[in-house]
Structures are given as structure tokens and as C-alpha cells.
Amino acid sequence: MTEKLDVVIRKDENYTLYMDFYTDENDDNKKKPCVMWIHGGAWCVKELTRKYIPQEFKKWVDAGYMVASCEYRLSQEAIWPAQIEDCRYSFKYLQDNADELGIDKDNIFIWGESAGGHLTAFLANDGEAAGACIWYPPVYFKDIPAGTVEAEWIELLVGSPDYNSEENRQKISPLFTVNRNTCPCLIMHGDVDELVNISQSEMLVELMEKNDVDVTFVTVPEQGHGFFKGEKYYDLILQWMNDRIV
């Protein structure tokens, strides 16, 4: 596997965006489908960066995909919507530079976990990706109790103590942006997740079904918040993506 790390995709006087690329060592110059990974970490955990990826990604590289791990400004660096703006920019970078990168621009998938799943859901609703794998996402922020760590995260994200206002709630909740053009989605959630309750994914699935979105929901038994264990789940995801390559 060949790694091309710390690639600058955007730079201005305020910040720099990077991306890491992983591909087959034996590049045959054939355009590859691509998976763009979006890391989690409550939008603010400095230790969880674009370097924080599932080790199973080698399976995708071996299957002929390119993996691109993106980043976004953390909430202590910039308030919402900077995070989704950076992810949209990263996705557009892959589209605009597909020929140079050796990517099949019609087959760019997105995949994210936790806060990254939240951002992936927004991108999925933009309707431009070939598909989205969304892991245990918070999608609807309603009545967050004051004084909790969740309240601290959301207040930091919106930059206001009024995080429970309807305006703030709607602007950061991807549940409100689901539409009939939402791309195909594979949503996965552990049934004993104590940080992001599985009901969050259930709400997202229900609304996608009402909008006739191609959505598959996988409940992972006895799984809490975090990367799934067991090859079968990664085999399932890879097959799901393979089935949606155009």
C-alpha cells in the first residue's frame, strides 16, 4: 500500500487543510473508486485527526479503491458551519482533481464515524456522492441537558450558550436536510451505544425511507460507541459499496 500523506489541498491566511491518500503500490493507471473518510471526536478532540482511520481500510486498497482521509477545523478553531464547509471542500477537491489523482469521479463514496458520521450525513444529503457509510451519527440535537459534556461540545460547535434554540438545533442537525436526492446510505449503529443512542440512527433511517432513499440499516449487537469489531462488518461495507459502483 502506498501512502501519500499531508497533502495540502487548501491554504489561506487563516488555516490549511490537509488530506492523506492510500492506494495500491502497483498503480495500473486505471481510475479507481474512492472512499473519503471523515474522522470523529466530538468535533473538538485534538487527538482524533485524519490519521485516526480503521486499519481495515487496506481491504479497500486491495480491492482497487483509493482511500482519502480528510480533516476539518475543530470547533475550538472555528464554529459551525466551518466543519461541514471543510468536508464539502474536500469532497469537491476529489471531484475537481479526479483525473490527476486517478479517481473515478462518478464513484466517490464518503464514510464517517460519530461526529464524522454527522458530517457524512450532511454530505449524503447533498446528493453528490456515490454512497455514504454513516457510523453511529448524532443527527438531531434536541433538549441537550445543561452541564453535560454533550452540552459543552454543542455549545462549542455553535459558539453560543443558546445551543438548544430551534435555530441552532436545526442548522446543525442533518435530519432536517434529508431529501429525495440523498445518496444511497449504509447506516450502522451499536445497540448499546451510551454516547449516541441508536434512536438517532433510527430517526435518520425512518426519514430517509419516507423520502424513498436507498438506505440500509445495520444494528450491531452488543456494540458500544466506537469502531466495529469483526471482519464481517467490513466485508459487508465493501460489498455494499461495490454493489453501488456505476
C-alpha positions as a printed Julia matrix, in Angstrom:
246×3 Matrix{Float64}:
   0.0    0.0     0.0
   1.33   3.42   -0.98
   0.76   6.36    1.35
   0.79   9.98    0.25
   0.45  11.96    3.45
  -0.02  15.59    4.49
  -1.13  16.79    1.06
  -2.17  20.45    1.23
  -5.5   20.89   -0.52
  -6.3   24.4     0.68
  -4.23  27.16    2.23
  -5.03  30.74    3.1
  -4.02  33.22    5.76
  -6.32  31.62    8.33
  -5.88  27.88    8.02
  -4.57  24.98    5.96
  -6.47  21.83    5.03
  -4.66  18.54    4.53
  -5.58  15.16    3.12
  -3.92  11.74    3.28
  -4.13   9.27    0.4
  -3.76   5.49    0.41
  -3.63   3.46   -2.78
  -2.28   0.29   -4.36
   1.5    0.02   -4.69
   1.07  -1.41   -8.18
  -0.71   1.52   -9.78
  -2.04   0.45  -13.17
  -3.16   3.97  -14.14
  -6.77   2.82  -14.11
  -9.13   5.29  -12.47
 -10.21   4.0    -9.09
 -13.33   4.38   -7.0
 -12.56   6.41   -3.9
 -13.61   6.46   -0.26
 -13.33   9.76    1.61
 -13.01   9.16    5.36
 -14.22  11.73    7.93
 -12.92  11.22   11.47
 -14.91  11.61   14.67
 -14.04  13.14   18.02
 -16.97  15.37   19.09
 -15.77  17.98   16.55
 -13.16  19.06   19.08
 -10.84  16.23   20.21
  -7.35  17.17   19.04
  -6.03  13.62   19.29
  -8.58  12.31   16.79
  -7.41  13.53   13.4
  -7.41  12.34    9.81
  -4.74   9.85   10.98
  -7.44   8.09   13.03
  -8.68   5.55   10.48
  -9.88   1.95   10.52
  -7.0   -0.44    9.89
  -9.39  -2.38    7.7
  -9.05   0.31    5.01
  -6.3   -1.84    3.48
  -9.14  -4.1     2.36
 -10.41  -1.25    0.19
  -6.97  -0.54   -1.25
  -6.55  -4.22   -2.06
  -9.96  -4.16   -3.74
  -8.86  -1.35   -6.08
 -10.1    1.71   -4.23
  -8.24   4.85   -3.27
  -8.79   6.0     0.31
  -8.65   9.73    1.08
  -8.7   10.76    4.74
  -9.81  14.37    5.15
  -9.89  16.81    8.03
 -11.94  19.77    9.19
 -11.43  22.69   11.52
 -12.23  21.7    15.08
 -14.91  23.61   16.95
 -12.38  25.4    19.16
 -10.77  26.73   15.96
 -13.94  27.77   14.13
 -17.64  27.46   14.85
 -20.27  25.83   12.66
 -20.61  25.69    9.64
 -16.8   25.62    9.2
 -16.74  21.86    9.77
 -19.16  20.93    7.01
 -17.7   23.6     4.72
 -14.27  21.95    5.03
 -15.72  18.5     4.32
 -17.58  19.81    1.29
 -14.4   21.46    0.09
 -12.5   18.18    0.49
 -15.15  16.27   -1.46
 -15.11  18.88   -4.22
 -11.3   18.69   -4.3
 -11.56  14.99   -5.09
 -14.12  15.7    -7.81
 -12.19  18.58   -9.39
  -8.84  16.77   -9.3
 -10.11  13.3   -10.12
  -8.12  12.93  -13.34
  -4.85  14.0   -11.74
  -5.46  11.8    -8.7
  -6.53   8.79  -10.72
 -10.03   8.76   -9.24
 -13.26   7.79  -10.97
 -15.24  10.93  -10.11
 -18.57   9.11  -10.52
 -17.66   6.68   -7.78
 -16.6    8.72   -4.76
 -18.02   7.34   -1.52
 -17.99   9.01    1.89
 -17.63   7.31    5.27
 -17.5    8.78    8.74
 -17.87   7.85   12.39
 -19.57   9.67   15.26
 -19.01  13.42   14.66
 -17.66  12.33   11.27
 -20.86  10.36   10.75
 -22.81  13.54   11.49
 -20.8   15.35    8.79
 -21.14  12.39    6.43
 -24.91  12.58    6.79
 -24.87  16.22    5.67
 -22.74  15.31    2.65
 -25.01  12.39    1.84
 -27.96  14.77    1.74
 -26.1   16.93   -0.79
 -26.68  14.03   -3.19
 -23.33  14.09   -5.0
 -21.61  11.02   -3.54
 -21.97   7.52   -4.96
 -22.88   6.38   -1.46
 -22.34   7.09    2.22
 -21.44   4.81    5.1
 -22.62   6.51    8.28
 -21.48   5.16   11.64
 -23.37   5.93   14.89
 -24.16   9.56   13.97
 -25.76  12.24   16.13
 -28.34  13.7    13.73
 -30.88  15.59   15.85
 -29.85  17.8    18.76
 -32.88  18.25   20.98
 -33.03  19.3    24.63
 -29.37  18.7    25.47
 -29.16  18.87   29.31
 -27.09  21.78   30.6
 -23.91  20.91   32.44
 -23.26  17.71   30.48
 -20.22  17.07   28.34
 -22.57  16.86   25.35
 -23.77  20.4    26.12
 -20.16  21.59   26.22
 -19.49  20.02   22.81
 -22.59  21.53   21.19
 -22.08  24.95   22.76
 -18.53  24.96   21.43
 -19.75  23.86   17.99
 -22.38  26.59   17.59
 -20.42  29.2    19.52
 -23.34  30.08   21.74
 -24.8   29.05   25.11
 -28.16  29.12   23.33
 -27.45  25.73   21.75
 -30.97  24.44   22.43
 -32.65  27.16   20.39
 -34.65  25.92   17.43
 -32.43  27.91   15.05
 -29.2   26.36   16.35
 -30.77  22.93   16.63
 -31.89  22.89   13.01
 -28.73  24.28   11.48
 -26.5   21.56   12.96
 -28.93  18.62   12.61
 -28.61  16.71    9.32
 -32.02  15.18    9.95
 -33.51  18.41    8.59
 -31.67  18.16    5.26
 -32.76  14.65    4.2
 -34.37  14.8     0.76
 -35.22  12.64   -2.26
 -31.78  13.32   -3.76
 -29.92  11.98   -0.71
 -27.36   9.47   -1.97
 -27.56   5.75   -1.08
 -26.72   5.26    2.59
 -25.5    2.41    4.77
 -26.14   3.33    8.41
 -24.58   1.26   11.2
 -25.05   1.64   14.94
 -24.28  -0.41   18.04
 -27.32  -1.33   20.11
 -25.64  -0.48   23.45
 -24.11   2.84   22.41
 -24.35   5.03   25.52
 -22.85   8.16   23.95
 -25.02   8.39   20.82
 -28.22   6.43   21.31
 -29.23   4.15   18.46
 -32.51   6.09   18.23
 -30.53   8.79   16.41
 -29.83   6.44   13.52
 -33.36   5.07   13.66
 -34.77   8.57   13.15
 -32.45   9.11   10.19
 -33.39   5.8     8.6
 -37.11   6.44    9.06
 -36.92   9.84    7.38
 -34.77   8.51    4.53
 -37.27   5.73    3.91
 -40.07   8.3     3.77
 -38.07  10.11    1.09
 -37.5    6.89   -0.9
 -33.74   6.98   -0.28
 -31.78   3.76   -0.88
 -30.94   3.14    2.78
 -29.67   0.04    4.57
 -29.65  -0.09    8.37
 -27.38  -2.48   10.27
 -27.73  -2.82   14.03
 -24.57  -4.21   15.61
 -25.39  -6.28   18.71
 -23.55  -5.61   21.98
 -21.55  -2.83   20.36
 -20.96   0.47   22.12
 -19.56   3.68   20.7
 -16.5    3.04   18.56
 -15.08   1.14   15.59
 -16.84  -2.15   14.95
 -15.07  -5.41   15.65
 -15.19  -8.36   13.28
 -14.27  -8.75    9.64
 -17.87  -9.43    8.63
 -18.9   -5.79    9.11
 -16.12  -4.52    6.88
 -16.86  -7.19    4.28
 -20.48  -6.02    4.35
 -19.49  -2.39    3.81
 -17.12  -3.21    0.95
 -19.76  -5.34   -0.77
 -22.35  -2.61   -0.28
 -20.05  -0.08   -1.96
 -19.1   -2.48   -4.75
 -22.79  -3.02   -5.49
 -23.25   0.74   -5.99
 -20.32   1.42   -8.3
 -21.68   2.78  -11.58
